[in-house]
């Protein structure tokens, strides 16, 4: 078998654009899923009982569905639910956000629970409301504590964005598959894809490790 | 056991906190079985007694961290509210110092002290900072303002915690075993700050195992045992001529010779 690597270089523009979309998807998903995760975690912990149950139901539903199923589901159901003709990108973003928010909610819940009770009591003793105690005292500490978990979620998410290729979001995986289909250069394109994902993913993981060391709170 | 006002130097001051037959239960366990005690303005009242006798529980009920199951607590003439919003207003008037400091570890000493004025009293940042600087100076830690709690010794952390409570300009300070988690060599610096506060006329309720502090600084001492106050009176009475065997046993257990 002869390998022709020039196919990768020839389609570099498309691959770059796909990479940009992959980054955009990852960043946008996290930008949505971190605040949503905090809100859902707080609802699960402190809200009025029925709301709490609803939040728990949401987390348990989306944590236990295969992401690819959620992607398809969003593609077919969201337009019916919202009455909007959403772009593949927006649909993919919605599916990823639904999934990652559920994971983040669990992460935040564990983080909030790990802050000892005395911290809330100290905040309450100052006269803070529960919301102020959460915002000023508990969540910032929880955030630092769960940074390693968020980091691995981020790195997983970066790779999992490839799943939205099934609904034709033109991110890195979709573009690579397109090139493969047009050129029949299967091994070259799969290898290129692997190299690109790894080269892009590894520094991100290291960067988050570094952030985590820097932001570490010692007690 | 009824409190006699005889020998109570500051009894002329208004009763700022009144515990009236306070009952507190945790499930089957009764932590407080009808505790009555008055705290007058400007007084230092020390709560002593064996571990698990209810003294910390009473302190935690004072600012509503724990709700009570019977009796009443009055603060500045009004019943302690059950409603969270009203309770917050009361808590702003009561500073609390915890055994385990409970400084906010992600804030510097300065930020810890400024946090109450800033977030709770909604003071402008500059004013909150000014107050924090003044309070840190008061507890002798002006130079530690930029340090995170992790970089401070236990005694320093507890002094920052006192400054944090004082920054709210409270009417009463509640101390829950403030020196129990400290190394022996740093206990003195915390007790000194508390003595200065007492001399300045701060009303203080102090749960403590430091008998020397109670004897020297307290205006009134209440001895707890099994959820009750078995004896209360001026320190001279408690430490020199206790009226009950239970007080005598407790003090002799600590090696107190009077």
CSV table of C-alpha atoms in Angstrom, one decimal:
chain,number,residue,atom,x,y,z
A,1,UNK,CA,0.0,0.0,0.0
A,2,UNK,CA,1.3,3.4,-0.9
A,3,UNK,CA,0.6,6.4,1.3
A,4,UNK,CA,0.2,9.8,-0.1
A,5,UNK,CA,0.5,12.4,2.7
A,6,UNK,CA,0.2,15.3,0.4
A,7,UNK,CA,-3.6,14.9,0.7
A,8,UNK,CA,-3.4,16.3,4.2
A,9,UNK,CA,-1.5,19.4,3.1
A,10,UNK,CA,-3.8,19.9,0.1
A,11,UNK,CA,-6.8,20.2,2.4
A,12,UNK,CA,-5.1,22.2,5.0
A,13,UNK,CA,-7.5,25.1,4.8
A,14,UNK,CA,-10.6,22.9,5.3
A,15,UNK,CA,-8.8,21.1,8.2
A,16,UNK,CA,-7.9,24.5,9.8
A,17,UNK,CA,-11.4,25.7,9.5
A,18,UNK,CA,-12.6,22.4,11.1
A,19,UNK,CA,-10.1,22.8,13.9
A,20,UNK,CA,-11.4,26.3,14.5
A,21,UNK,CA,-15.0,25.0,14.7
A,22,UNK,CA,-13.9,22.3,17.1
A,23,UNK,CA,-12.3,24.9,19.4
A,24,UNK,CA,-15.3,27.1,19.1
A,25,UNK,CA,-17.6,24.2,20.0
A,26,UNK,CA,-15.5,23.3,23.0
A,27,UNK,CA,-15.2,26.8,24.3
A,28,UNK,CA,-18.9,27.7,23.8
A,29,UNK,CA,-20.0,24.4,25.3
A,30,UNK,CA,-17.9,25.0,28.5
A,31,UNK,CA,-18.9,28.6,28.6
A,32,UNK,CA,-22.5,27.4,28.8
A,33,UNK,CA,-22.0,24.2,30.8
A,34,UNK,CA,-20.0,25.7,33.7
A,35,UNK,CA,-22.7,28.3,34.8
A,36,UNK,CA,-25.5,25.8,34.0
A,37,UNK,CA,-23.7,23.2,36.0
A,38,UNK,CA,-23.4,25.5,39.0
A,39,UNK,CA,-27.1,26.4,38.8
A,40,UNK,CA,-28.2,22.8,38.5
A,41,UNK,CA,-25.9,21.8,41.3
A,42,UNK,CA,-27.3,24.6,43.6
A,43,UNK,CA,-30.8,23.6,42.6
A,44,UNK,CA,-30.1,20.0,43.5
A,45,UNK,CA,-28.7,21.0,46.8
A,46,UNK,CA,-30.9,23.8,48.1
A,47,UNK,CA,-34.0,24.3,46.0
A,48,UNK,CA,-37.6,23.6,46.8
A,49,UNK,CA,-38.1,19.9,46.8
A,50,UNK,CA,-39.9,19.5,43.4
A,51,UNK,CA,-37.3,21.7,41.7
A,52,UNK,CA,-34.6,19.6,43.3
A,53,UNK,CA,-36.2,16.5,41.9
A,54,UNK,CA,-36.4,18.1,38.5
A,55,UNK,CA,-32.7,19.0,38.6
A,56,UNK,CA,-31.8,15.5,39.7
A,57,UNK,CA,-33.9,14.0,36.9
A,58,UNK,CA,-32.2,16.2,34.4
A,59,UNK,CA,-28.7,15.1,35.6
A,60,UNK,CA,-29.5,11.5,35.8
A,61,UNK,CA,-31.2,11.5,32.3
A,62,UNK,CA,-28.4,13.2,30.4
A,63,UNK,CA,-25.5,11.5,32.3
A,64,UNK,CA,-26.8,8.1,31.3
A,65,UNK,CA,-27.6,8.7,27.7
A,66,UNK,CA,-25.0,8.1,25.0
A,67,UNK,CA,-23.9,11.5,23.8
A,68,UNK,CA,-24.4,10.5,20.1
A,69,UNK,CA,-28.0,9.7,20.9
A,70,UNK,CA,-28.5,13.2,22.4
A,71,UNK,CA,-26.9,14.7,19.3
A,72,UNK,CA,-29.4,12.9,17.1
A,73,UNK,CA,-32.2,13.6,19.5
A,74,UNK,CA,-31.4,17.3,19.4
A,75,UNK,CA,-31.2,17.3,15.6
A,76,UNK,CA,-34.7,15.8,15.2
A,77,UNK,CA,-36.5,17.1,18.4
A,78,UNK,CA,-35.2,20.6,19.0
A,79,UNK,CA,-36.7,22.1,15.8
A,80,UNK,CA,-40.1,20.7,16.8
A,81,UNK,CA,-39.8,21.9,20.4
A,82,UNK,CA,-38.5,25.3,19.6
A,83,UNK,CA,-40.1,25.9,16.2
A,84,UNK,CA,-36.8,27.2,15.0
A,85,UNK,CA,-34.7,26.0,12.2
A,86,UNK,CA,-31.4,25.7,14.1
A,87,UNK,CA,-28.1,25.4,12.3
A,88,UNK,CA,-26.2,22.1,12.7
A,89,UNK,CA,-23.7,24.1,14.8
A,90,UNK,CA,-26.3,25.4,17.2
A,91,UNK,CA,-27.9,22.0,17.4
A,92,UNK,CA,-24.5,20.4,18.2
A,93,UNK,CA,-23.8,23.1,20.7
A,94,UNK,CA,-27.2,22.5,22.4
A,95,UNK,CA,-26.6,18.7,22.6
A,96,UNK,CA,-23.1,19.0,24.0
A,97,UNK,CA,-24.2,21.6,26.5
A,98,UNK,CA,-27.0,19.5,27.7
A,99,UNK,CA,-24.6,16.6,28.2
A,100,UNK,CA,-21.7,18.5,29.8
A,101,UNK,CA,-24.0,20.6,32.0
A,102,UNK,CA,-25.2,17.4,33.6
A,103,UNK,CA,-21.7,16.2,34.2
A,104,UNK,CA,-20.6,19.6,35.5
A,105,UNK,CA,-23.6,19.7,37.9
A,106,UNK,CA,-22.4,16.5,39.5
A,107,UNK,CA,-18.9,17.8,39.7
A,108,UNK,CA,-20.0,21.0,41.3
A,109,UNK,CA,-22.3,19.2,43.7
A,110,UNK,CA,-19.4,17.1,44.9
A,111,UNK,CA,-17.2,20.2,45.1
A,112,UNK,CA,-19.8,22.2,47.1
A,113,UNK,CA,-20.4,19.2,49.4
A,114,UNK,CA,-16.6,18.9,50.0
A,115,UNK,CA,-16.4,22.4,51.6
A,116,UNK,CA,-16.8,21.9,55.3
A,117,UNK,CA,-19.9,23.1,57.1
A,118,UNK,CA,-18.1,25.6,59.2
A,119,UNK,CA,-17.4,27.8,56.1
A,120,UNK,CA,-21.1,28.3,55.5
A,121,UNK,CA,-21.7,28.9,59.2
A,122,UNK,CA,-18.9,31.5,59.3
A,123,UNK,CA,-20.6,33.2,56.3
A,124,UNK,CA,-24.0,33.0,57.9
A,125,UNK,CA,-22.7,34.3,61.2
A,126,UNK,CA,-21.5,37.4,59.4
A,127,UNK,CA,-25.1,37.9,58.3
A,128,UNK,CA,-24.8,36.7,54.7
A,129,UNK,CA,-27.7,35.2,52.9
A,130,UNK,CA,-27.4,31.6,51.6
A,131,UNK,CA,-26.9,33.0,48.1
A,132,UNK,CA,-24.1,35.3,49.2
A,133,UNK,CA,-22.4,32.5,51.1
A,134,UNK,CA,-22.5,30.4,48.0
A,135,UNK,CA,-21.3,33.1,45.7
A,136,UNK,CA,-18.6,34.6,47.8
A,137,UNK,CA,-17.4,31.7,50.0
A,138,UNK,CA,-18.5,28.2,48.8
A,139,UNK,CA,-18.5,28.2,45.0
A,140,UNK,CA,-15.1,29.9,44.6
A,141,UNK,CA,-13.6,27.3,46.9
A,142,UNK,CA,-15.4,24.5,45.2
A,143,UNK,CA,-14.4,25.8,41.8
A,144,UNK,CA,-10.7,25.6,42.8
A,145,UNK,CA,-11.1,22.1,44.3
A,146,UNK,CA,-12.8,20.6,41.2
A,147,UNK,CA,-10.6,22.3,38.7
A,148,UNK,CA,-8.8,19.0,37.9
A,149,UNK,CA,-12.2,17.3,37.2
A,150,UNK,CA,-13.3,20.2,35.0
A,151,UNK,CA,-10.0,19.9,33.2
A,152,UNK,CA,-10.5,16.3,32.3
A,153,UNK,CA,-14.1,17.1,31.3
A,154,UNK,CA,-12.7,19.8,29.1
A,155,UNK,CA,-10.2,17.4,27.5
A,156,UNK,CA,-12.9,14.8,27.0
A,157,UNK,CA,-15.2,17.4,25.6
A,158,UNK,CA,-12.6,18.5,23.1
A,159,UNK,CA,-12.6,15.0,21.7
A,160,UNK,CA,-16.3,14.4,22.1
A,161,UNK,CA,-17.1,17.4,19.9
A,162,UNK,CA,-16.3,14.9,17.0
A,163,UNK,CA,-19.6,13.2,17.7
A,164,UNK,CA,-21.6,16.2,16.3
A,165,UNK,CA,-20.0,15.3,12.9
A,166,UNK,CA,-23.0,12.9,12.5
A,167,UNK,CA,-25.3,15.9,12.1
A,168,UNK,CA,-22.9,17.6,9.6
A,169,UNK,CA,-21.3,20.2,11.9
A,170,UNK,CA,-18.2,21.0,9.9
A,171,UNK,CA,-15.7,20.5,12.8
A,172,UNK,CA,-12.4,18.7,12.5
A,173,UNK,CA,-13.8,15.1,12.4
A,174,UNK,CA,-16.4,15.9,9.9
A,175,UNK,CA,-14.0,17.7,7.6
A,176,UNK,CA,-11.5,14.9,7.9
A,177,UNK,CA,-14.2,12.3,7.0
A,178,UNK,CA,-15.3,14.4,4.1
A,179,UNK,CA,-11.7,14.6,2.7
A,180,UNK,CA,-11.4,10.8,3.3
A,181,UNK,CA,-14.6,10.2,1.4
A,182,UNK,CA,-13.6,12.4,-1.5
A,183,UNK,CA,-10.0,11.1,-1.8
A,184,UNK,CA,-10.2,7.6,-0.4
A,185,UNK,CA,-7.1,8.3,1.5
A,186,UNK,CA,-8.4,6.6,4.6
A,187,UNK,CA,-5.2,5.9,6.6
A,188,UNK,CA,-3.7,9.3,5.8
A,189,UNK,CA,-6.7,11.2,6.9
A,190,UNK,CA,-7.4,9.1,10.1
A,191,UNK,CA,-3.7,9.5,11.0
A,192,UNK,CA,-3.8,13.2,10.4
A,193,UNK,CA,-6.9,13.5,12.5
A,194,UNK,CA,-5.3,11.5,15.3
A,195,UNK,CA,-2.2,13.7,15.2
A,196,UNK,CA,-4.2,16.9,15.1
A,197,UNK,CA,-6.5,15.9,18.0
A,198,UNK,CA,-3.5,14.8,20.1
A,199,UNK,CA,-1.3,17.8,19.4
A,200,UNK,CA,-4.2,20.1,20.2
A,201,UNK,CA,-5.5,18.2,23.2
A,202,UNK,CA,-2.2,17.5,25.0
A,203,UNK,CA,-1.1,21.1,25.6
A,204,UNK,CA,-4.6,21.9,26.9
A,205,UNK,CA,-4.4,19.2,29.4
A,206,UNK,CA,-1.0,20.4,30.5
A,207,UNK,CA,-2.3,24.0,30.7
A,208,UNK,CA,-5.1,23.0,33.0
A,209,UNK,CA,-2.7,21.0,35.2
A,210,UNK,CA,-0.6,24.2,35.5
A,211,UNK,CA,-3.6,26.3,36.3
A,212,UNK,CA,-4.6,23.8,39.0
A,213,UNK,CA,-1.2,24.0,40.6
A,214,UNK,CA,-1.3,27.7,40.6
A,215,UNK,CA,-4.8,28.1,42.0
A,216,UNK,CA,-4.4,25.5,44.6
A,217,UNK,CA,-5.9,26.5,48.0
A,218,UNK,CA,-4.1,25.1,51.0
A,219,UNK,CA,-5.9,25.0,54.3
B,1,UNK,CA,-30.6,27.3,89.6
B,2,UNK,CA,-31.5,30.9,89.7
B,3,UNK,CA,-29.0,33.6,89.1
B,4,UNK,CA,-28.3,35.9,91.9
B,5,UNK,CA,-27.4,39.4,90.9
B,6,UNK,CA,-25.4,39.9,94.1
B,7,UNK,CA,-21.7,40.5,93.3
B,8,UNK,CA,-22.5,41.1,89.6
B,9,UNK,CA,-20.7,44.3,89.0
B,10,UNK,CA,-22.2,45.2,85.6
B,11,UNK,CA,-25.7,44.0,86.4
B,12,UNK,CA,-26.8,47.6,86.1
B,13,UNK,CA,-26.3,47.4,82.4
B,14,UNK,CA,-29.2,46.4,80.2
B,15,UNK,CA,-29.8,42.7,79.7
B,16,UNK,CA,-28.6,42.4,76.1
B,17,UNK,CA,-29.1,38.6,75.8
B,18,UNK,CA,-31.5,36.6,77.9
B,19,UNK,CA,-31.7,32.8,77.7
B,20,UNK,CA,-35.1,31.8,79.1
B,21,UNK,CA,-35.5,28.1,79.8
B,22,UNK,CA,-33.9,27.2,76.5
B,23,UNK,CA,-34.3,23.6,75.3
B,24,UNK,CA,-32.5,22.1,72.4
B,25,UNK,CA,-32.8,18.5,71.1
B,26,UNK,CA,-30.9,16.5,68.5
B,27,UNK,CA,-33.3,13.6,67.9
B,28,UNK,CA,-33.5,11.6,71.1
B,29,UNK,CA,-30.6,13.5,72.7
B,30,UNK,CA,-31.4,16.6,74.7
B,31,UNK,CA,-28.5,19.0,74.4
B,32,UNK,CA,-30.0,21.8,76.5
B,33,UNK,CA,-32.6,21.1,79.2
B,34,UNK,CA,-34.0,24.4,80.2
B,35,UNK,CA,-31.1,26.8,80.4
B,36,UNK,CA,-31.6,30.3,81.8
B,37,UNK,CA,-28.9,33.0,81.8
B,38,UNK,CA,-28.7,36.8,81.5
B,39,UNK,CA,-25.9,38.6,79.7
B,40,UNK,CA,-25.7,42.3,80.6
B,41,UNK,CA,-24.2,44.9,78.3
B,42,UNK,CA,-20.5,45.2,78.8
B,43,UNK,CA,-20.2,41.9,80.5
B,44,UNK,CA,-17.9,39.0,79.8
B,45,UNK,CA,-19.8,35.8,80.5
B,46,UNK,CA,-17.8,32.6,80.4
B,47,UNK,CA,-19.5,29.2,79.8
B,48,UNK,CA,-17.5,26.4,81.3
B,49,UNK,CA,-18.1,22.7,81.8
B,50,UNK,CA,-17.1,19.3,80.4
B,51,UNK,CA,-17.3,18.6,76.7
B,52,UNK,CA,-20.8,17.8,75.5
B,53,UNK,CA,-22.4,19.6,78.3
B,54,UNK,CA,-24.2,22.0,76.0
B,55,UNK,CA,-22.2,25.2,76.3
B,56,UNK,CA,-21.3,25.4,72.6
B,57,UNK,CA,-24.8,24.5,71.6
B,58,UNK,CA,-26.1,27.4,73.6
B,59,UNK,CA,-23.7,29.7,71.9
B,60,UNK,CA,-24.8,28.4,68.5
B,61,UNK,CA,-28.4,28.9,69.4
B,62,UNK,CA,-27.6,32.5,70.3
B,63,UNK,CA,-27.3,33.7,66.7
B,64,UNK,CA,-29.7,31.1,65.3
B,65,UNK,CA,-27.1,28.8,63.7
B,66,UNK,CA,-29.1,26.2,65.6
B,67,UNK,CA,-32.9,26.7,66.1
B,68,UNK,CA,-34.1,26.1,69.6
B,69,UNK,CA,-36.9,23.6,70.5
B,70,UNK,CA,-38.2,25.3,73.6
B,71,UNK,CA,-38.0,28.4,75.8
B,72,UNK,CA,-36.8,31.7,74.4
B,73,UNK,CA,-33.7,33.7,73.6
B,74,UNK,CA,-34.1,37.5,73.7
B,75,UNK,CA,-31.6,39.8,72.1
B,76,UNK,CA,-31.7,43.5,72.8
B,77,UNK,CA,-35.2,43.1,74.2
B,78,UNK,CA,-36.8,41.2,71.3
B,79,UNK,CA,-37.3,37.4,70.8
B,80,UNK,CA,-34.8,35.9,68.5
B,81,UNK,CA,-36.7,35.7,65.2
B,82,UNK,CA,-37.2,32.4,63.3
B,83,UNK,CA,-37.5,34.1,60.0
B,84,UNK,CA,-34.2,34.0,58.1
B,85,UNK,CA,-34.3,37.6,57.0
B,86,UNK,CA,-34.8,39.0,60.5
B,87,UNK,CA,-32.3,36.5,61.8
B,88,UNK,CA,-29.7,37.8,59.4
B,89,UNK,CA,-30.2,41.3,60.9
B,90,UNK,CA,-29.6,39.9,64.3
B,91,UNK,CA,-26.5,38.0,63.2
B,92,UNK,CA,-25.0,41.3,61.9
B,93,UNK,CA,-25.1,42.5,65.5
B,94,UNK,CA,-23.4,39.4,66.9
B,95,UNK,CA,-19.8,38.6,66.0
B,96,UNK,CA,-18.9,34.9,66.1
B,97,UNK,CA,-15.5,33.3,66.5
B,98,UNK,CA,-15.2,29.6,65.9
B,99,UNK,CA,-12.9,27.0,67.4
B,100,UNK,CA,-11.6,26.1,63.9
B,101,UNK,CA,-11.2,29.8,62.8
B,102,UNK,CA,-13.2,29.3,59.6
B,103,UNK,CA,-11.4,32.0,57.7
B,104,UNK,CA,-12.2,32.0,54.0
B,105,UNK,CA,-9.1,30.3,52.6
B,106,UNK,CA,-9.3,31.9,49.2
B,107,UNK,CA,-9.2,35.4,50.6
B,108,UNK,CA,-6.3,37.3,52.1
B,109,UNK,CA,-6.4,38.4,55.7
B,110,UNK,CA,-7.5,41.8,54.5
B,111,UNK,CA,-10.2,40.4,52.2
B,112,UNK,CA,-11.5,38.2,55.0
B,113,UNK,CA,-11.9,41.1,57.3
B,114,UNK,CA,-13.4,43.4,54.6
B,115,UNK,CA,-15.8,40.7,53.5
B,116,UNK,CA,-18.5,41.4,56.1
B,117,UNK,CA,-18.7,45.2,55.5
B,118,UNK,CA,-18.4,44.7,51.8
B,119,UNK,CA,-20.9,41.9,51.1
B,120,UNK,CA,-23.3,42.1,54.1
B,121,UNK,CA,-23.2,45.9,54.9
B,122,UNK,CA,-22.7,46.8,51.3
B,123,UNK,CA,-20.1,49.4,52.1
B,124,UNK,CA,-18.0,50.9,49.3
B,125,UNK,CA,-14.8,49.0,48.8
B,126,UNK,CA,-12.6,51.8,50.1
B,127,UNK,CA,-14.5,52.0,53.4
B,128,UNK,CA,-14.6,48.2,53.8
B,129,UNK,CA,-10.8,48.2,53.2
B,130,UNK,CA,-10.3,51.0,55.7
B,131,UNK,CA,-12.2,49.1,58.3
B,132,UNK,CA,-10.3,45.9,57.6
B,133,UNK,CA,-7.0,47.7,57.9
B,134,UNK,CA,-8.0,49.2,61.3
B,135,UNK,CA,-9.3,45.9,62.6
B,136,UNK,CA,-6.2,44.0,61.6
B,137,UNK,CA,-4.1,46.7,63.3
B,138,UNK,CA,-6.3,46.3,66.4
B,139,UNK,CA,-5.5,42.6,66.6
B,140,UNK,CA,-1.8,43.3,65.9
B,141,UNK,CA,-1.7,41.9,62.4
B,142,UNK,CA,-1.5,45.0,60.2
B,143,UNK,CA,1.6,43.4,58.5
B,144,UNK,CA,-0.3,40.2,57.6
B,145,UNK,CA,-3.0,42.0,55.5
B,146,UNK,CA,-1.8,40.5,52.2
B,147,UNK,CA,-1.3,37.0,53.5
B,148,UNK,CA,-3.6,34.0,52.8
B,149,UNK,CA,-4.8,32.2,55.9
B,150,UNK,CA,-2.6,29.2,55.0
B,151,UNK,CA,0.4,31.4,55.5
B,152,UNK,CA,-0.6,32.3,59.1
B,153,UNK,CA,-0.1,30.5,62.3
B,154,UNK,CA,-3.2,29.3,64.2
B,155,UNK,CA,-3.0,32.1,66.6
B,156,UNK,CA,-2.7,34.7,63.8
B,157,UNK,CA,-5.6,33.0,62.0
B,158,UNK,CA,-7.8,33.3,65.0
B,159,UNK,CA,-6.9,36.9,65.5
B,160,UNK,CA,-7.9,37.6,61.9
B,161,UNK,CA,-11.1,35.8,62.6
B,162,UNK,CA,-11.7,38.1,65.6
B,163,UNK,CA,-10.9,41.1,63.4
B,164,UNK,CA,-13.4,39.8,60.8
B,165,UNK,CA,-16.1,39.6,63.4
B,166,UNK,CA,-15.2,43.1,64.8
B,167,UNK,CA,-15.4,44.7,61.3
B,168,UNK,CA,-19.2,44.3,61.5
B,169,UNK,CA,-19.1,46.5,64.6
B,170,UNK,CA,-21.2,44.0,66.6
B,171,UNK,CA,-22.9,44.7,69.9
B,172,UNK,CA,-21.9,41.2,71.2
B,173,UNK,CA,-19.1,38.8,70.5
B,174,UNK,CA,-19.6,35.1,70.7
B,175,UNK,CA,-16.5,33.0,71.2
B,176,UNK,CA,-16.8,29.2,70.7
B,177,UNK,CA,-13.7,27.7,72.3
B,178,UNK,CA,-11.5,30.1,70.5
B,179,UNK,CA,-8.2,28.7,71.8
B,180,UNK,CA,-9.0,25.0,71.8
B,181,UNK,CA,-7.5,24.3,68.4
B,182,UNK,CA,-4.3,26.3,69.1
B,183,UNK,CA,-0.8,25.4,70.0
B,184,UNK,CA,-0.1,26.3,73.6
B,185,UNK,CA,2.4,29.0,72.6
B,186,UNK,CA,-0.2,30.9,70.5
B,187,UNK,CA,-3.1,30.7,73.0
B,188,UNK,CA,-1.8,33.7,74.9
B,189,UNK,CA,-1.9,36.1,71.9
B,190,UNK,CA,-5.5,35.3,71.3
B,191,UNK,CA,-6.5,35.6,74.9
B,192,UNK,CA,-4.7,38.9,75.1
B,193,UNK,CA,-6.8,40.3,72.2
B,194,UNK,CA,-9.9,39.1,74.0
B,195,UNK,CA,-8.8,40.7,77.2
B,196,UNK,CA,-8.4,44.0,75.4
B,197,UNK,CA,-11.8,43.7,74.0
B,198,UNK,CA,-13.2,43.0,77.4
B,199,UNK,CA,-11.5,46.1,78.8
B,200,UNK,CA,-13.0,48.2,76.1
B,201,UNK,CA,-16.4,47.1,77.3
B,202,UNK,CA,-17.3,44.7,74.6
B,203,UNK,CA,-20.1,42.3,75.6
B,204,UNK,CA,-18.7,38.8,75.3
B,205,UNK,CA,-20.1,35.3,75.7
B,206,UNK,CA,-17.1,32.9,75.8
B,207,UNK,CA,-17.2,29.1,75.7
B,208,UNK,CA,-13.8,28.2,77.1
B,209,UNK,CA,-11.6,25.6,78.8
B,210,UNK,CA,-9.2,28.3,79.8
B,211,UNK,CA,-10.0,28.5,83.5
B,212,UNK,CA,-7.4,31.2,84.2
B,213,UNK,CA,-9.0,33.4,81.6
B,214,UNK,CA,-12.5,32.8,83.0
B,215,UNK,CA,-11.3,33.6,86.5
B,216,UNK,CA,-9.5,36.8,85.6
B,217,UNK,CA,-11.6,38.3,82.8
B,218,UNK,CA,-15.2,37.0,83.3
B,219,UNK,CA,-17.8,39.0,85.1
B,220,UNK,CA,-20.0,36.0,85.3
B,221,UNK,CA,-19.4,32.3,84.9
B,222,UNK,CA,-22.0,29.6,84.1
B,223,UNK,CA,-21.0,26.0,84.8
B,224,UNK,CA,-22.7,23.5,82.4
B,225,UNK,CA,-23.3,19.8,83.0
B,226,UNK,CA,-25.4,17.5,80.9
B,227,UNK,CA,-27.4,20.3,79.2
B,228,UNK,CA,-28.1,22.3,82.4
B,229,UNK,CA,-26.4,25.2,84.2
B,230,UNK,CA,-25.5,23.6,87.5
B,231,UNK,CA,-24.2,26.8,88.9
B,232,UNK,CA,-23.7,30.4,87.9
B,233,UNK,CA,-22.1,33.3,89.6
B,234,UNK,CA,-19.2,35.7,89.7
B,235,UNK,CA,-15.8,34.0,89.1
B,236,UNK,CA,-14.8,34.4,92.8
B,237,UNK,CA,-17.7,32.2,93.8
B,238,UNK,CA,-17.2,29.6,91.1
B,239,UNK,CA,-13.5,29.3,91.5
B,240,UNK,CA,-13.0,29.9,95.2
B,241,UNK,CA,-16.1,28.7,96.9
B,242,UNK,CA,-18.3,26.8,94.5
B,243,UNK,CA,-21.8,26.1,95.8
B,244,UNK,CA,-22.3,22.8,94.1
B,245,UNK,CA,-20.4,19.5,94.2
B,246,UNK,CA,-20.7,19.3,90.4
B,247,UNK,CA,-18.7,22.5,90.0
B,248,UNK,CA,-16.2,21.4,92.5
B,249,UNK,CA,-15.8,18.0,90.7
B,250,UNK,CA,-15.4,19.6,87.4
B,251,UNK,CA,-12.7,22.1,88.6
B,252,UNK,CA,-10.8,19.5,90.6
B,253,UNK,CA,-10.9,17.3,87.5
B,254,UNK,CA,-9.0,20.0,85.7
B,255,UNK,CA,-6.5,20.2,88.5
B,256,UNK,CA,-7.9,23.5,89.6
B,257,UNK,CA,-6.9,24.2,93.2
B,258,UNK,CA,-8.7,27.5,93.6
